[in-house]
């Protein structure tokens, strides 16, 4: 899911858990599918159970109807975030390609309220 090793957000983790629970899954399989440690799995499972996004039938965790709606929203969020990151990358690349201009060295440029003039041995 992630081409580079970026830190996952809470939304990414919720998305992974809700996706894994779609067809019913045991806790250990959920941890593997969502790539979670036991402590993180415990934290997020209890949070999603409390909010009604997943249910537990004694053996398997399942995504509820509200969980499926949440999953759709998270997928839309990820899509828009990817679009935004692509725009940011374009802007960064465009900024790198632009030549830098040293405006302080331009003749006649206002600098602290005074006009900077070339002065030196060779000016006439």
C-alpha positions as YAML, in Angstrom:
chain: A
units: angstrom
residues:
- id: 1
  name: UNK
  ca: [0.00, 0.00, 0.00]
- id: 2
  name: UNK
  ca: [2.82, 2.42, 0.80]
- id: 3
  name: UNK
  ca: [5.61, 2.72, -1.78]
- id: 4
  name: UNK
  ca: [7.94, 4.50, 0.63]
- id: 5
  name: UNK
  ca: [8.33, 3.85, 4.34]
- id: 6
  name: UNK
  ca: [6.18, 6.69, 5.64]
- id: 7
  name: UNK
  ca: [4.63, 6.66, 9.07]
- id: 8
  name: UNK
  ca: [0.97, 5.64, 8.82]
- id: 9
  name: UNK
  ca: [-1.70, 7.97, 10.10]
- id: 10
  name: UNK
  ca: [-4.55, 6.83, 12.34]
- id: 11
  name: UNK
  ca: [-6.80, 6.99, 9.29]
- id: 12
  name: UNK
  ca: [-4.49, 4.62, 7.39]
- id: 13
  name: UNK
  ca: [-4.52, 2.14, 10.26]
- id: 14
  name: UNK
  ca: [-8.32, 2.32, 10.59]
- id: 15
  name: UNK
  ca: [-8.62, 1.75, 6.84]
- id: 16
  name: UNK
  ca: [-6.40, -1.33, 7.02]
- id: 17
  name: UNK
  ca: [-8.36, -2.80, 9.94]
- id: 18
  name: UNK
  ca: [-11.78, -2.16, 8.39]
- id: 19
  name: UNK
  ca: [-10.60, -3.67, 5.09]
- id: 20
  name: UNK
  ca: [-9.27, -6.76, 6.85]
- id: 21
  name: UNK
  ca: [-12.54, -7.26, 8.78]
- id: 22
  name: UNK
  ca: [-14.82, -7.10, 5.72]
- id: 23
  name: UNK
  ca: [-15.18, -10.89, 5.43]
- id: 24
  name: UNK
  ca: [-14.59, -11.73, 9.08]
- id: 25
  name: UNK
  ca: [-11.16, -12.31, 10.55]
- id: 26
  name: UNK
  ca: [-9.54, -13.59, 13.75]
- id: 27
  name: UNK
  ca: [-7.41, -11.23, 15.81]
- id: 28
  name: UNK
  ca: [-4.05, -12.74, 14.78]
- id: 29
  name: UNK
  ca: [-4.92, -12.66, 11.08]
- id: 30
  name: UNK
  ca: [-6.14, -9.08, 11.52]
- id: 31
  name: UNK
  ca: [-2.80, -8.12, 13.06]
- id: 32
  name: UNK
  ca: [-0.95, -9.62, 10.08]
- id: 33
  name: UNK
  ca: [-3.24, -8.12, 7.43]
- id: 34
  name: UNK
  ca: [-3.17, -4.64, 9.00]
- id: 35
  name: UNK
  ca: [0.52, -4.94, 9.92]
- id: 36
  name: UNK
  ca: [-0.04, -4.11, 13.60]
- id: 37
  name: UNK
  ca: [1.67, -5.02, 16.83]
- id: 38
  name: UNK
  ca: [-0.44, -6.60, 19.56]
- id: 39
  name: UNK
  ca: [-0.61, -3.34, 21.52]
- id: 40
  name: UNK
  ca: [-1.68, -1.25, 18.53]
- id: 41
  name: UNK
  ca: [-4.21, -3.89, 17.47]
- id: 42
  name: UNK
  ca: [-5.70, -3.88, 20.97]
- id: 43
  name: UNK
  ca: [-5.94, -0.07, 20.98]
- id: 44
  name: UNK
  ca: [-7.55, 0.26, 17.55]
- id: 45
  name: UNK
  ca: [-9.85, -2.75, 17.86]
- id: 46
  name: UNK
  ca: [-11.31, -1.45, 21.12]
- id: 47
  name: UNK
  ca: [-11.71, 2.03, 19.58]
- id: 48
  name: UNK
  ca: [-13.47, 0.67, 16.48]
- id: 49
  name: UNK
  ca: [-15.68, -1.63, 18.58]
- id: 50
  name: UNK
  ca: [-16.68, 1.28, 20.82]
- id: 51
  name: UNK
  ca: [-17.59, 3.42, 17.82]
- id: 52
  name: UNK
  ca: [-19.58, 0.61, 16.21]
- id: 53
  name: UNK
  ca: [-17.42, 0.27, 13.10]
- id: 54
  name: UNK
  ca: [-16.56, -3.39, 13.76]
- id: 55
  name: UNK
  ca: [-18.28, -6.17, 15.70]
- id: 56
  name: UNK
  ca: [-17.03, -9.34, 17.39]
- id: 57
  name: UNK
  ca: [-19.08, -12.54, 17.31]
- id: 58
  name: UNK
  ca: [-16.88, -14.49, 19.74]
- id: 59
  name: UNK
  ca: [-14.46, -15.76, 17.12]
- id: 60
  name: UNK
  ca: [-14.27, -13.25, 14.27]
- id: 61
  name: UNK
  ca: [-14.21, -9.49, 13.83]
- id: 62
  name: UNK
  ca: [-16.56, -8.11, 11.16]
- id: 63
  name: UNK
  ca: [-16.97, -4.67, 9.58]
- id: 64
  name: UNK
  ca: [-20.45, -3.27, 10.35]
- id: 65
  name: UNK
  ca: [-22.63, -1.19, 7.99]
- id: 66
  name: UNK
  ca: [-21.37, 2.01, 9.60]
- id: 67
  name: UNK
  ca: [-17.85, 0.59, 9.32]
- id: 68
  name: UNK
  ca: [-18.32, 0.09, 5.58]
- id: 69
  name: UNK
  ca: [-19.45, 3.72, 5.27]
- id: 70
  name: UNK
  ca: [-16.38, 4.78, 7.28]
- id: 71
  name: UNK
  ca: [-14.21, 2.65, 4.96]
- id: 72
  name: UNK
  ca: [-15.64, 4.44, 1.90]
- id: 73
  name: UNK
  ca: [-14.91, 7.81, 3.53]
- id: 74
  name: UNK
  ca: [-11.37, 6.74, 4.36]
- id: 75
  name: UNK
  ca: [-10.79, 5.58, 0.78]
- id: 76
  name: UNK
  ca: [-12.02, 8.95, -0.49]
- id: 77
  name: UNK
  ca: [-9.69, 10.67, 2.00]
- id: 78
  name: UNK
  ca: [-6.72, 8.60, 0.79]
- id: 79
  name: UNK
  ca: [-7.52, 9.39, -2.84]
- id: 80
  name: UNK
  ca: [-7.73, 13.14, -2.18]
- id: 81
  name: UNK
  ca: [-4.56, 13.03, -0.07]
- id: 82
  name: UNK
  ca: [-2.72, 11.32, -2.94]
- id: 83
  name: UNK
  ca: [-3.96, 13.98, -5.36]
- id: 84
  name: UNK
  ca: [-2.84, 16.70, -2.97]
- id: 85
  name: UNK
  ca: [0.60, 15.11, -2.53]
- id: 86
  name: UNK
  ca: [0.97, 14.90, -6.33]
- id: 87
  name: UNK
  ca: [0.18, 18.62, -6.64]
- id: 88
  name: UNK
  ca: [2.70, 19.42, -3.89]
- id: 89
  name: UNK
  ca: [5.36, 17.36, -5.68]
- id: 90
  name: UNK
  ca: [4.67, 19.22, -8.93]
- id: 91
  name: UNK
  ca: [5.08, 22.54, -7.14]
- id: 92
  name: UNK
  ca: [8.32, 21.42, -5.48]
- id: 93
  name: UNK
  ca: [9.71, 20.27, -8.82]
- id: 94
  name: UNK
  ca: [8.67, 23.52, -10.52]
- id: 95
  name: UNK
  ca: [10.37, 25.51, -7.75]
- id: 96
  name: UNK
  ca: [13.61, 23.55, -8.18]
- id: 97
  name: UNK
  ca: [13.62, 24.16, -11.93]
- id: 98
  name: UNK
  ca: [13.25, 27.93, -11.60]
- id: 99
  name: UNK
  ca: [16.46, 29.96, -11.84]
- id: 100
  name: UNK
  ca: [17.25, 31.88, -8.70]
- id: 101
  name: UNK
  ca: [17.60, 35.62, -9.07]
- id: 102
  name: UNK
  ca: [19.65, 37.74, -6.76]
- id: 103
  name: UNK
  ca: [17.43, 40.79, -6.69]
- id: 104
  name: UNK
  ca: [19.68, 42.69, -4.29]
- id: 105
  name: UNK
  ca: [22.39, 42.90, -6.95]
- id: 106
  name: UNK
  ca: [20.19, 44.39, -9.65]
- id: 107
  name: UNK
  ca: [21.04, 47.98, -10.50]
- id: 108
  name: UNK
  ca: [18.53, 50.46, -9.22]
- id: 109
  name: UNK
  ca: [17.01, 48.01, -6.76]
- id: 110
  name: UNK
  ca: [15.63, 49.59, -3.62]
- id: 111
  name: UNK
  ca: [17.53, 48.31, -0.63]
- id: 112
  name: UNK
  ca: [16.50, 49.51, 2.85]
- id: 113
  name: UNK
  ca: [15.12, 52.76, 1.46]
- id: 114
  name: UNK
  ca: [18.22, 53.66, -0.58]
- id: 115
  name: UNK
  ca: [19.25, 52.89, -4.11]
- id: 116
  name: UNK
  ca: [22.24, 50.62, -4.29]
- id: 117
  name: UNK
  ca: [24.79, 51.85, -6.75]
- id: 118
  name: UNK
  ca: [27.89, 50.14, -7.98]
- id: 119
  name: UNK
  ca: [30.86, 51.64, -6.21]
- id: 120
  name: UNK
  ca: [34.38, 50.56, -6.47]
- id: 121
  name: UNK
  ca: [37.74, 51.22, -8.07]
- id: 122
  name: UNK
  ca: [36.60, 50.46, -11.58]
- id: 123
  name: UNK
  ca: [33.33, 52.41, -11.69]
- id: 124
  name: UNK
  ca: [33.23, 55.70, -13.53]
...
